mmCIF file of C-alpha atoms in Angstrom:
data_model
loop_
_atom_site.group_PDB
_atom_site.id
_atom_site.type_symbol
_atom_site.label_atom_id
_atom_site.label_comp_id
_atom_site.label_asym_id
_atom_site.label_seq_id
_atom_site.Cartn_x
_atom_site.Cartn_y
_atom_site.Cartn_z
ATOM 1 C CA MET I 17 -19.513 11.984 5.583
ATOM 2 C CA ARG I 18 -16.073 11.974 3.850
ATOM 3 C CA ALA I 19 -13.230 10.553 5.649
ATOM 4 C CA GLU I 20 -9.811 12.081 5.270
ATOM 5 C CA LEU I 21 -7.631 10.327 2.723
ATOM 6 C CA THR I 22 -4.098 10.888 3.943
ATOM 7 C CA PHE I 23 -2.299 8.964 1.377
ATOM 8 C CA ARG I 24 -2.108 10.955 -1.766
ATOM 9 C CA LEU I 25 -2.000 9.806 -5.318
ATOM 10 C CA SER I 26 -0.350 13.133 -6.147
ATOM 11 C CA THR I 27 2.304 12.281 -3.680
ATOM 12 C CA LEU I 28 2.491 8.787 -5.262
ATOM 13 C CA PHE I 29 2.805 10.180 -8.738
ATOM 14 C CA ASP I 30 4.869 13.212 -8.118
ATOM 15 C CA VAL I 31 7.116 12.004 -5.523
ATOM 16 C CA ARG I 32 6.655 8.310 -4.917
ATOM 17 C CA MET I 33 6.712 7.529 -8.629
ATOM 18 C CA THR I 34 9.612 9.752 -9.090
ATOM 19 C CA ASN I 35 11.236 7.855 -6.314
ATOM 20 C CA LEU I 36 10.225 4.511 -7.761
ATOM 21 C CA PHE I 37 11.497 5.389 -11.019
ATOM 22 C CA ALA I 38 14.643 6.683 -9.574
ATOM 23 C CA ARG I 39 15.142 3.379 -7.817
ATOM 24 C CA LEU I 40 13.850 1.271 -10.685
ATOM 25 C CA ALA I 41 14.604 2.901 -13.777
ATOM 26 C CA ARG I 42 17.913 3.458 -15.546
ATOM 27 C CA PRO I 43 18.508 6.170 -18.110
ATOM 28 C CA VAL I 44 16.788 5.266 -21.470
ATOM 29 C CA THR I 45 18.856 5.716 -24.524
ATOM 30 C CA LEU I 46 16.859 3.593 -26.726
ATOM 31 C CA PHE I 47 13.147 2.963 -26.562
ATOM 32 C CA SER I 48 11.784 0.511 -29.017
ATOM 33 C CA ILE I 49 8.260 -0.831 -29.192
ATOM 34 C CA VAL I 50 8.151 -4.341 -30.614
ATOM 35 C CA TYR I 51 4.880 -5.405 -31.823
ATOM 36 C CA ALA I 52 4.586 -8.986 -31.892
ATOM 37 C CA GLN I 53 2.031 -11.807 -31.263
ATOM 38 C CA THR I 54 2.717 -13.601 -28.086
ATOM 39 C CA GLY I 55 0.656 -16.597 -29.175
ATOM 40 C CA GLY I 56 -0.379 -19.342 -26.649
ATOM 41 C CA ASN I 57 -3.714 -18.921 -24.853
ATOM 42 C CA LEU I 58 -4.531 -15.504 -25.992
ATOM 43 C CA SER I 59 -7.495 -15.997 -27.905
ATOM 44 C CA ASN I 60 -11.135 -15.272 -28.302
ATOM 45 C CA CYS I 61 -11.697 -18.457 -30.064
ATOM 46 C CA ARG I 62 -12.169 -16.911 -33.515
ATOM 47 C CA GLY I 63 -11.411 -19.389 -35.970
ATOM 48 C CA GLY I 64 -12.114 -22.242 -33.738
ATOM 49 C CA CYS I 65 -10.115 -24.008 -30.928
ATOM 50 C CA ASP I 66 -7.660 -26.807 -31.510
ATOM 51 C CA GLY I 67 -8.545 -30.388 -30.883
ATOM 52 C CA GLY I 68 -8.882 -31.149 -27.152
ATOM 53 C CA GLU I 69 -9.965 -27.754 -26.385
ATOM 54 C CA GLN I 70 -13.239 -25.848 -25.995
ATOM 55 C CA CYS I 71 -14.164 -22.226 -26.014
ATOM 56 C CA VAL I 72 -15.033 -20.948 -22.503
ATOM 57 C CA GLY I 73 -15.843 -17.692 -21.015
ATOM 58 C CA ASN I 74 -13.635 -15.293 -19.005
ATOM 59 C CA PRO I 75 -16.254 -13.690 -16.881
ATOM 60 C CA PHE I 76 -14.141 -11.479 -14.631
ATOM 61 C CA SER I 77 -14.901 -8.084 -16.326
ATOM 62 C CA GLN I 78 -18.200 -9.071 -17.776
ATOM 63 C CA PRO I 79 -20.531 -11.812 -16.952
ATOM 64 C CA VAL I 80 -20.275 -14.230 -19.769
ATOM 65 C CA GLY I 81 -20.853 -18.043 -19.661
ATOM 66 C CA ASP I 82 -19.278 -20.950 -21.450
ATOM 67 C CA SER I 83 -22.406 -21.497 -23.451
ATOM 68 C CA GLU I 84 -22.169 -18.085 -25.003
ATOM 69 C CA CYS I 85 -18.526 -18.520 -25.884
ATOM 70 C CA ASN I 86 -19.331 -21.858 -27.575
ATOM 71 C CA PHE I 87 -20.750 -20.020 -30.410
ATOM 72 C CA CYS I 88 -17.437 -18.084 -31.021
ATOM 73 C CA ALA I 89 -15.742 -21.436 -32.163
ATOM 74 C CA ARG I 90 -18.547 -21.851 -34.635
ATOM 75 C CA GLY I 91 -18.138 -18.506 -36.269
ATOM 76 C CA ARG I 92 -20.178 -15.916 -34.244
ATOM 77 C CA CYS I 93 -18.631 -12.633 -34.764
ATOM 78 C CA TYR I 94 -20.540 -10.382 -32.374
ATOM 79 C CA TRP I 95 -20.480 -10.393 -28.530
ATOM 80 C CA PRO I 96 -18.969 -11.883 -26.685
ATOM 81 C CA CYS I 97 -16.719 -13.106 -29.632
ATOM 82 C CA ASN I 98 -15.646 -9.755 -30.811
ATOM 83 C CA PHE I 99 -14.122 -8.709 -27.457
ATOM 84 C CA GLU I 100 -10.557 -9.604 -26.777
ATOM 85 C CA THR I 101 -10.056 -12.446 -24.438
ATOM 86 C CA LEU I 102 -13.630 -12.518 -23.259
ATOM 87 C CA CYS I 103 -13.659 -16.032 -24.517
ATOM 88 C CA PHE I 104 -10.676 -18.284 -24.746
ATOM 89 C CA CYS I 105 -9.731 -21.793 -25.770
ATOM 90 C CA GLN I 106 -9.298 -24.067 -22.737
ATOM 91 C CA SER I 107 -8.286 -27.603 -22.637
ATOM 92 C CA VAL I 108 -11.056 -30.170 -21.930
ATOM 93 C CA GLU I 109 -8.823 -32.409 -19.926
ATOM 94 C CA VAL I 110 -10.060 -32.754 -16.511
ATOM 95 C CA GLY I 111 -8.058 -31.046 -13.942
ATOM 96 C CA SER I 112 -6.231 -28.725 -16.389
ATOM 97 C CA PRO I 113 -5.963 -25.176 -14.926
ATOM 98 C CA ARG I 114 -8.443 -22.860 -16.331
ATOM 99 C CA VAL I 115 -6.420 -19.595 -16.555
ATOM 100 C CA PRO I 116 -8.155 -16.445 -18.113
ATOM 101 C CA PRO I 117 -5.790 -14.778 -20.590
ATOM 102 C CA ALA I 118 -4.452 -11.400 -20.282
ATOM 103 C CA PRO I 119 -5.027 -8.707 -22.916
ATOM 104 C CA LYS I 120 -1.941 -8.290 -25.266
ATOM 105 C CA SER I 121 0.264 -5.384 -24.956
ATOM 106 C CA GLY I 122 1.794 -5.910 -28.281
ATOM 107 C CA PHE I 123 5.454 -6.129 -26.701
ATOM 108 C CA ARG I 124 7.654 -9.237 -26.777
ATOM 109 C CA PRO I 125 8.637 -11.060 -23.578
ATOM 110 C CA ASN I 126 12.064 -10.111 -22.586
ATOM 111 C CA ALA I 127 13.865 -13.474 -22.193
ATOM 112 C CA GLU I 128 16.469 -11.808 -20.040
ATOM 113 C CA ILE I 129 13.995 -10.499 -17.476
ATOM 114 C CA LEU I 130 11.227 -13.037 -17.152
ATOM 115 C CA ASP I 131 11.934 -13.223 -13.368
ATOM 116 C CA PRO I 132 12.430 -9.564 -12.439
ATOM 117 C CA CYS I 133 13.655 -10.655 -8.883
ATOM 118 C CA GLN I 134 16.180 -13.082 -10.167
ATOM 119 C CA ALA I 135 17.204 -10.670 -12.888
ATOM 120 C CA GLY I 136 18.007 -8.008 -10.149
ATOM 121 C CA ILE I 137 15.458 -5.590 -11.538
ATOM 122 C CA LEU I 138 13.542 -5.663 -8.318
ATOM 123 C CA THR I 139 15.880 -6.171 -5.398
ATOM 124 C CA GLU I 140 14.978 -6.753 -1.869
ATOM 125 C CA GLU I 141 16.692 -3.512 -0.878
ATOM 126 C CA ALA I 142 14.688 -1.483 -3.388
ATOM 127 C CA PHE I 143 11.506 -3.187 -2.447
ATOM 128 C CA ASN I 144 12.129 -2.475 1.298
ATOM 129 C CA GLN I 145 12.810 1.238 0.446
ATOM 130 C CA ILE I 146 9.458 1.418 -1.356
ATOM 131 C CA VAL I 147 7.226 -0.769 0.903
ATOM 132 C CA GLN I 148 7.359 0.620 4.425
ATOM 133 C CA PRO I 149 4.078 -0.607 6.179
ATOM 134 C CA SER I 150 3.244 1.507 9.270
ATOM 135 C CA ASN I 151 2.180 -1.727 11.280
ATOM 136 C CA GLU I 152 3.498 -5.148 12.006
ATOM 137 C CA GLU I 153 0.426 -6.735 10.145
ATOM 138 C CA GLY I 154 1.487 -4.907 7.013
ATOM 139 C CA ARG I 155 5.122 -5.797 7.377
ATOM 140 C CA ALA I 156 4.143 -9.484 7.683
ATOM 141 C CA LEU I 157 1.904 -9.502 4.786
ATOM 142 C CA TYR I 158 3.528 -7.392 2.067
ATOM 143 C CA THR I 159 6.912 -8.930 1.584
ATOM 144 C CA TYR I 160 9.522 -9.137 -1.134
ATOM 145 C CA ASP I 161 9.468 -12.888 -1.136
ATOM 146 C CA GLY I 162 5.687 -12.942 -1.504
ATOM 147 C CA LEU I 163 5.787 -10.482 -4.340
ATOM 148 C CA CYS I 164 8.436 -12.461 -6.095
ATOM 149 C CA GLN I 165 6.547 -15.673 -5.757
ATOM 150 C CA ALA I 166 3.472 -14.212 -7.082
ATOM 151 C CA ILE I 167 5.133 -12.715 -10.090
ATOM 152 C CA MET I 168 6.780 -16.158 -10.784
ATOM 153 C CA GLN I 169 3.278 -17.818 -10.393
ATOM 154 C CA PHE I 170 1.512 -15.353 -12.590
ATOM 155 C CA ASN I 171 4.048 -15.408 -15.320
ATOM 156 C CA LYS I 172 4.206 -19.202 -15.352
ATOM 157 C CA TYR I 173 0.532 -19.238 -16.696
ATOM 158 C CA HIS I 174 0.564 -16.199 -18.955
ATOM 159 C CA ASP I 175 2.076 -15.346 -22.250
ATOM 160 C CA GLU I 176 1.595 -11.579 -21.253
ATOM 161 C CA LYS I 177 4.220 -11.414 -18.480
ATOM 162 C CA PHE I 178 3.985 -9.037 -15.464
ATOM 163 C CA ALA I 179 7.202 -7.118 -15.369
ATOM 164 C CA GLY I 180 8.595 -9.106 -18.162
ATOM 165 C CA MET I 181 7.622 -7.461 -21.364
ATOM 166 C CA GLY I 182 9.538 -5.160 -23.596
ATOM 167 C CA THR I 183 12.675 -3.418 -22.578
ATOM 168 C CA GLU I 184 14.179 -3.265 -19.129
ATOM 169 C CA THR I 185 12.561 0.172 -18.685
ATOM 170 C CA ASN I 186 9.233 -1.215 -19.369
ATOM 171 C CA THR I 187 9.565 -3.895 -16.830
ATOM 172 C CA ARG I 188 10.575 -1.366 -14.131
ATOM 173 C CA ALA I 189 7.710 0.852 -15.153
ATOM 174 C CA ASP I 190 5.318 -2.027 -14.733
ATOM 175 C CA LEU I 191 6.750 -2.684 -11.288
ATOM 176 C CA ALA I 192 6.599 0.860 -10.274
ATOM 177 C CA ALA I 193 3.068 1.364 -11.386
ATOM 178 C CA PHE I 194 2.005 -1.719 -9.536
ATOM 179 C CA LEU I 195 3.568 -0.807 -6.286
ATOM 180 C CA ALA I 196 2.122 2.779 -6.530
ATOM 181 C CA HIS I 197 -1.394 1.481 -7.067
ATOM 182 C CA ALA I 198 -0.866 -1.129 -4.305
ATOM 183 C CA ALA I 199 0.416 1.577 -1.923
ATOM 184 C CA THR I 200 -2.713 3.566 -2.575
ATOM 185 C CA ASP I 201 -5.021 0.798 -2.213
ATOM 186 C CA THR I 202 -3.518 -0.467 1.045
ATOM 187 C CA TYR I 203 -2.801 2.712 2.728
ATOM 188 C CA ASN I 204 0.869 2.350 2.030
ATOM 189 C CA PHE I 205 0.810 -1.384 2.583
ATOM 190 C CA SER I 206 -0.673 -1.159 6.067
ATOM 191 C CA VAL I 207 -4.340 -2.265 5.399
ATOM 192 C CA THR I 208 -4.833 -5.971 5.082
ATOM 193 C CA ARG I 209 -8.647 -6.218 5.549
ATOM 194 C CA GLU I 210 -11.573 -3.792 4.763
ATOM 195 C CA ALA I 211 -12.019 -2.223 8.192
ATOM 196 C CA LEU I 212 -15.758 -1.883 7.890
ATOM 197 C CA HIS I 213 -16.206 -5.592 7.455
ATOM 198 C CA CYS I 214 -13.665 -6.784 9.736
ATOM 199 C CA VAL I 215 -13.754 -4.490 12.904
ATOM 200 C CA ASP I 216 -11.417 -5.618 15.707
ATOM 201 C CA PRO I 217 -10.381 -8.914 14.114
ATOM 202 C CA VAL I 218 -9.099 -11.623 16.532
ATOM 203 C CA THR I 219 -7.353 -14.790 16.273
ATOM 204 C CA GLY I 220 -8.994 -17.674 17.937
ATOM 205 C CA SER I 221 -7.446 -20.464 19.967
ATOM 206 C CA ASP I 222 -7.896 -22.527 16.685
ATOM 207 C CA ALA I 223 -5.531 -20.141 14.802
ATOM 208 C CA GLN I 224 -8.302 -18.872 12.525
ATOM 209 C CA THR I 225 -9.069 -15.269 12.243
ATOM 210 C CA TYR I 226 -12.534 -13.926 13.157
ATOM 211 C CA CYS I 227 -14.033 -10.740 12.003
ATOM 212 C CA LYS I 228 -16.905 -8.490 13.386
ATOM 213 C CA PRO I 229 -18.723 -7.022 10.330
ATOM 214 C CA CYS I 230 -20.522 -3.697 10.600
ATOM 215 C CA LYS I 231 -23.212 -1.980 8.701
ATOM 216 C CA GLU I 232 -22.221 1.290 7.276
ATOM 217 C CA GLU I 233 -24.866 3.240 9.274
ATOM 218 C CA HIS I 234 -23.406 1.883 12.404
ATOM 219 C CA TYR I 235 -19.756 2.392 11.726
ATOM 220 C CA ASN I 236 -17.697 5.240 12.950
ATOM 221 C CA PHE I 237 -14.942 5.903 10.388
ATOM 222 C CA GLU I 238 -13.042 8.124 12.691
ATOM 223 C CA THR I 239 -12.715 5.607 15.652
ATOM 224 C CA LYS I 240 -13.065 2.526 13.459
ATOM 225 C CA SER I 241 -15.681 1.146 15.770
ATOM 226 C CA CYS I 242 -19.164 -0.333 15.344
ATOM 227 C CA SER I 243 -22.208 0.619 17.453
ATOM 228 C CA GLN I 244 -24.387 -2.223 16.793
ATOM 229 C CA ASP I 245 -23.973 -5.945 16.091
ATOM 230 C CA TYR I 246 -24.332 -6.665 12.387
ATOM 231 C CA PHE I 247 -26.121 -9.807 13.069
ATOM 232 C CA ALA I 248 -28.683 -8.266 15.263
ATOM 233 C CA GLY I 249 -32.083 -8.419 13.650
ATOM 234 C CA ILE I 250 -34.410 -10.761 11.681
ATOM 235 C CA ASP I 251 -31.915 -12.005 9.130
ATOM 236 C CA SER I 252 -28.761 -12.783 11.127
ATOM 237 C CA SER I 253 -26.640 -13.716 8.039
ATOM 238 C CA TYR I 254 -23.875 -11.810 6.141
ATOM 239 C CA PRO I 255 -24.803 -11.782 2.397
ATOM 240 C CA ASP I 256 -22.406 -9.001 1.394
ATOM 241 C CA TYR I 257 -20.163 -9.171 -1.811
ATOM 242 C CA CYS I 258 -21.535 -12.359 -3.080
ATOM 243 C CA ASP I 259 -23.281 -11.789 -6.414
ATOM 244 C CA LEU I 260 -25.977 -14.494 -6.804
ATOM 245 C CA THR I 261 -25.945 -13.942 -10.745
ATOM 246 C CA ARG I 262 -22.171 -14.805 -10.934
ATOM 247 C CA GLN I 263 -21.384 -18.255 -9.495
ATOM 248 C CA GLY I 264 -19.877 -21.410 -10.758
ATOM 249 C CA THR I 265 -17.666 -20.674 -13.608
ATOM 250 C CA MET I 266 -18.442 -16.970 -13.131
ATOM 251 C CA GLY I 267 -17.584 -16.516 -9.494
ATOM 252 C CA CYS I 268 -17.192 -18.378 -6.191
ATOM 253 C CA MET I 269 -20.411 -20.001 -4.898
ATOM 254 C CA CYS I 270 -22.709 -17.934 -2.589
ATOM 255 C CA ASP I 271 -23.922 -21.199 -1.000
ATOM 256 C CA LYS I 272 -22.222 -20.428 2.219
ATOM 257 C CA SER I 273 -24.709 -18.779 4.503
ATOM 258 C CA VAL I 274 -22.383 -16.703 6.431
ATOM 259 C CA ARG I 275 -23.674 -16.564 10.068
ATOM 260 C CA PRO I 276 -22.182 -15.372 13.252
ATOM 261 C CA VAL I 277 -20.134 -17.996 15.222
ATOM 262 C CA SER I 278 -21.801 -19.069 18.354
ATOM 263 C CA VAL I 279 -18.300 -18.608 20.197
ATOM 264 C CA VAL I 280 -14.936 -17.358 19.076
ATOM 265 C CA PRO I 281 -12.519 -20.082 20.255
ATOM 266 C CA GLY I 282 -10.499 -18.727 23.150
ATOM 267 C CA HIS I 283 -12.730 -15.635 23.303
ATOM 268 C CA ALA I 284 -15.955 -16.565 25.017
ATOM 269 C CA ASP I 285 -16.993 -13.052 25.757
ATOM 270 C CA LEU I 286 -17.007 -11.928 22.151
ATOM 271 C CA THR I 287 -20.332 -11.726 20.135
ATOM 272 C CA GLY I 288 -21.186 -10.709 16.577
ATOM 273 C CA TYR I 289 -18.137 -12.381 15.114
ATOM 274 C CA MET I 290 -17.813 -14.520 11.869
ATOM 275 C CA ALA I 291 -15.104 -16.615 10.531
ATOM 276 C CA ALA I 292 -12.954 -14.536 8.048
ATOM 277 C CA ASP I 293 -12.620 -17.344 5.828
ATOM 278 C CA ASP I 294 -16.352 -17.380 5.307
ATOM 279 C CA ALA I 295 -16.711 -14.045 3.908
ATOM 280 C CA TYR I 296 -15.700 -11.977 0.856
ATOM 281 C CA PHE I 297 -14.877 -8.352 1.379
ATOM 282 C CA THR I 298 -11.921 -6.083 0.201
ATOM 283 C CA ARG I 299 -8.473 -7.621 0.692
ATOM 284 C CA GLY I 300 -5.124 -7.580 -1.094
ATOM 285 C CA SER I 301 -2.560 -5.372 -2.786
ATOM 286 C CA ILE I 302 -5.061 -4.335 -5.603
ATOM 287 C CA GLU I 303 -8.323 -5.128 -3.930
ATOM 288 C CA LEU I 304 -10.400 -8.258 -4.358
ATOM 289 C CA LYS I 305 -13.869 -7.730 -3.019
ATOM 290 C CA TRP I 306 -16.722 -9.800 -4.658
ATOM 291 C CA ASN I 307 -17.010 -13.435 -4.978
ATOM 292 C CA TYR I 308 -16.092 -13.375 -8.717
ATOM 293 C CA ASP I 309 -13.028 -11.244 -8.007
ATOM 294 C CA TYR I 310 -11.770 -14.000 -5.711
ATOM 295 C CA LEU I 311 -12.345 -16.677 -8.299
ATOM 296 C CA GLY I 312 -10.799 -14.563 -11.054
ATOM 297 C CA ALA I 313 -7.579 -13.969 -9.013
ATOM 298 C CA SER I 314 -7.420 -17.645 -8.049
ATOM 299 C CA MET I 315 -7.856 -18.732 -11.672
ATOM 300 C CA SER I 316 -5.420 -16.248 -12.946
ATOM 301 C CA MET I 317 -2.671 -17.795 -11.023
ATOM 302 C CA GLY I 318 -3.463 -21.329 -11.857
ATOM 303 C CA ASP I 319 -4.945 -21.985 -8.553
ATOM 304 C CA GLY I 320 -8.406 -23.116 -9.635
ATOM 305 C CA ASP I 321 -11.032 -22.029 -7.095
ATOM 306 C CA TYR I 322 -8.766 -22.306 -4.151
ATOM 307 C CA LEU I 323 -9.326 -18.756 -2.801
ATOM 308 C CA CYS I 324 -13.100 -19.385 -2.941
ATOM 309 C CA ASP I 325 -12.791 -21.559 0.182
ATOM 310 C CA ASN I 326 -9.887 -19.637 1.599
ATOM 311 C CA PRO I 327 -10.450 -15.964 0.947
ATOM 312 C CA ASP I 328 -8.570 -14.812 4.042
ATOM 313 C CA LEU I 329 -5.297 -16.246 2.717
ATOM 314 C CA VAL I 330 -5.235 -12.890 0.801
ATOM 315 C CA SER I 331 -4.870 -11.172 4.138
ATOM 316 C CA THR I 332 -2.488 -13.765 5.779
ATOM 317 C CA SER I 333 -0.305 -15.189 2.979
ATOM 318 C CA PRO I 334 2.262 -12.892 1.360
ATOM 319 C CA ARG I 335 2.140 -14.704 -1.938
ATOM 320 C CA HIS I 336 -1.653 -14.473 -2.116
ATOM 321 C CA ALA I 337 -1.671 -10.832 -1.016
ATOM 322 C CA CYS I 338 0.515 -9.816 -3.735
ATOM 323 C CA GLU I 339 -0.834 -12.151 -6.369
ATOM 324 C CA THR I 340 -4.046 -10.219 -6.603
ATOM 325 C CA PHE I 341 -2.341 -8.032 -8.999
ATOM 326 C CA GLY I 342 -2.906 -10.825 -11.513
ATOM 327 C CA LEU I 343 -6.561 -9.958 -11.853
ATOM 328 C CA PHE I 344 -6.336 -6.292 -11.778
ATOM 329 C CA HIS I 345 -2.895 -5.467 -13.249
ATOM 330 C CA ALA I 346 -2.720 -7.736 -16.078
ATOM 331 C CA VAL I 347 -5.954 -9.543 -16.519
ATOM 332 C CA ALA I 348 -8.429 -6.872 -15.812
ATOM 333 C CA HIS I 349 -10.204 -6.436 -18.975
ATOM 334 C CA ASN I 350 -11.705 -2.928 -19.243
ATOM 335 C CA SER I 351 -12.756 -0.619 -22.006
ATOM 336 C CA PHE I 352 -12.839 2.972 -21.353
ATOM 337 C CA SER I 353 -16.094 3.391 -23.124
ATOM 338 C CA THR I 354 -18.036 0.588 -21.599
ATOM 339 C CA ASP I 355 -20.839 1.526 -19.389
ATOM 340 C CA TYR I 356 -20.976 -1.805 -17.713
ATOM 341 C CA ILE I 357 -17.160 -1.625 -16.896
ATOM 342 C CA SER I 358 -17.696 1.758 -15.308
ATOM 343 C CA ARG I 359 -20.412 0.478 -13.095
ATOM 344 C CA HIS I 360 -18.379 -2.575 -12.325
ATOM 345 C CA VAL I 361 -15.259 -0.555 -11.383
ATOM 346 C CA ILE I 362 -17.178 1.654 -8.996
ATOM 347 C CA LYS I 363 -18.736 -1.310 -7.481
ATOM 348 C CA LEU I 364 -15.428 -2.795 -6.851
ATOM 349 C CA LEU I 365 -14.006 0.311 -5.403
ATOM 350 C CA GLN I 366 -16.986 1.215 -3.055
ATOM 351 C CA GLY I 367 -15.959 0.658 0.394
ATOM 352 C CA ALA I 368 -12.464 -0.421 -0.371
ATOM 353 C CA PRO I 369 -9.574 0.714 1.961
ATOM 354 C CA GLY I 370 -7.712 3.624 0.694
ATOM 355 C CA PHE I 371 -10.649 5.651 -0.688
ATOM 356 C CA THR I 372 -13.290 7.942 0.602
ATOM 357 C CA SER I 373 -16.856 8.948 0.072
ATOM 358 C CA THR I 374 -17.817 6.059 -1.893
ATOM 359 C CA TRP I 375 -14.537 4.737 -0.372
ATOM 360 C CA LYS I 376 -14.918 4.544 3.196
ATOM 361 C CA ARG I 377 -12.176 3.188 5.440
ATOM 362 C CA MET T 17 -23.424 -1.508 -24.651
ATOM 363 C CA ILE T 18 -19.869 -2.561 -25.456
ATOM 364 C CA PHE T 19 -17.770 -0.277 -27.799
ATOM 365 C CA GLY T 20 -14.644 -1.553 -29.304
ATOM 366 C CA THR T 21 -13.262 -4.969 -29.394
ATOM 367 C CA GLN T 22 -10.036 -4.721 -27.574
ATOM 368 C CA GLY T 23 -9.637 -4.815 -23.761
ATOM 369 C CA THR T 24 -7.154 -3.106 -21.863
ATOM 370 C CA SER T 25 -5.576 -3.253 -18.481
ATOM 371 C CA ALA T 26 -3.473 -1.182 -16.090
ATOM 372 C CA HIS T 27 -0.564 -3.120 -17.294
ATOM 373 C CA LYS T 28 -1.213 -2.311 -21.022
ATOM 374 C CA GLN T 29 -1.489 1.321 -20.250
ATOM 375 C CA VAL T 30 1.750 1.238 -18.241
ATOM 376 C CA MET T 31 3.467 -0.426 -21.167
ATOM 377 C CA LYS T 32 2.376 2.586 -23.172
ATOM 378 C CA GLU T 33 3.952 4.802 -20.729
ATOM 379 C CA ASN T 34 0.566 6.122 -19.677
ATOM 380 C CA PHE T 35 0.248 5.803 -15.859
ATOM 381 C CA GLY T 36 -2.770 8.074 -16.044
ATOM 382 C CA GLY T 37 -4.372 5.400 -18.203
ATOM 383 C CA SER T 38 -3.743 2.781 -15.569
ATOM 384 C CA VAL T 39 -5.501 5.081 -13.160
ATOM 385 C CA GLU T 40 -8.398 5.287 -15.519
ATOM 386 C CA VAL T 41 -8.662 1.546 -15.824
ATOM 387 C CA LEU T 42 -8.711 0.959 -12.041
ATOM 388 C CA TYR T 43 -10.339 4.022 -10.847
ATOM 389 C CA GLY T 44 -11.802 5.680 -13.897
ATOM 390 C CA GLU T 45 -15.398 5.967 -12.719
ATOM 391 C CA LEU T 46 -14.214 7.947 -9.436
ATOM 392 C CA GLU T 47 -11.679 10.279 -11.235
ATOM 393 C CA CYS T 48 -12.348 10.577 -14.982
ATOM 394 C CA PRO T 49 -12.759 12.762 -16.784
ATOM 395 C CA SER T 50 -10.999 15.198 -14.574
ATOM 396 C CA ASN T 51 -11.370 18.188 -16.893
ATOM 397 C CA GLN T 52 -13.098 20.839 -14.832
ATOM 398 C CA TRP T 53 -15.151 21.941 -17.969
ATOM 399 C CA THR T 54 -16.726 18.530 -18.395
ATOM 400 C CA SER T 55 -16.905 17.014 -14.913
ATOM 401 C CA ALA T 56 -16.563 19.180 -11.811
ATOM 402 C CA LYS T 57 -17.631 16.161 -9.658
ATOM 403 C CA HIS T 58 -14.710 14.170 -10.740
ATOM 404 C CA VAL T 59 -12.299 17.068 -10.303
ATOM 405 C CA THR T 60 -13.530 17.225 -6.781
ATOM 406 C CA GLN T 61 -13.020 13.514 -6.267
ATOM 407 C CA VAL T 62 -9.507 13.679 -7.578
ATOM 408 C CA LYS T 63 -8.675 16.653 -5.399
ATOM 409 C CA ASP T 64 -10.132 14.850 -2.237
ATOM 410 C CA ARG T 65 -8.347 11.726 -3.059
ATOM 411 C CA VAL T 66 -4.983 13.486 -3.528
ATOM 412 C CA ARG T 67 -5.488 15.998 -0.688
#
């Protein structure tokens, strides 16, 4: 069954993008592309790492371990060492943030627009004209301050800035494109959690959110209801979206055996619920879904593995909801001709809010 | 199989003034190629998505 997708990319592109550019863009009289190295941590370790650094893997588009990247610093010239930013030099100092680098655009950072909010490129008024959630949940989560904080956090750790490279027009286009994709992925900033995996969420008396997951065959996409308890059956655990082959430095650990809570605090009559913070499923402005997505997003913001233990922050914290752009907008490391990436992307997108067929709401 | 040695991102595509490229990075498997002569399935997916 193919659910109706009411938010239209053509609308986004033809109307919303036009509106976005009208709001964000100014007449372009000069367009210059400045090719320049941005230096810093953008490296695949070719030529070795500096003293006090080691070559480690950036596994968020392809599974690659530190051990494989170690060879790059010793002169290996084939995979993973021949692929930009798949390996990078990382300080060996304990506690130093491990931040996967973003692919280089070739543009130079614009010193006058490193913070597009402070520079007046993205004003609160423009944001509120563009981001108009249809429900209170979306209005509370997708906020101007949250996006500004996320941009600052991301840019603090990356030479390849978000909405801070090239000309002012480039930065406005970056913002417009991000907001267009986020609008599509979140049903116009109104979806905060993947509905199939969090039917009828409730807040317990402990202030935590609890979700009722549902198996696809039991989910009604029209009424957004579930006909059967996910946990009914022999194996009463929730193993979804945790890739056992990508853990540790390659993804959040899957050691949490997600099981139903015996009782939702303050809601003794509810059954079939799990703590939202125990489970990985689709959340965020540009969706995070799998355990490795959450680690990648967290690391790209210099937050270590913080989101691994607190994945539901992406649905409750404005900064974390917006900062997911870091992984997909600037760090996502895809190659158009890579079979693996294609499978990876489809896997990421399946079941995510905002899409149908393979995308179910 | 990996072809090429440079990664890309939606951000990089946008910097090249290629919004379609950013769609391909994020949703390529669903919607590309959208040329009706090479992939009717993808054309249908695009139409369904933008309906």
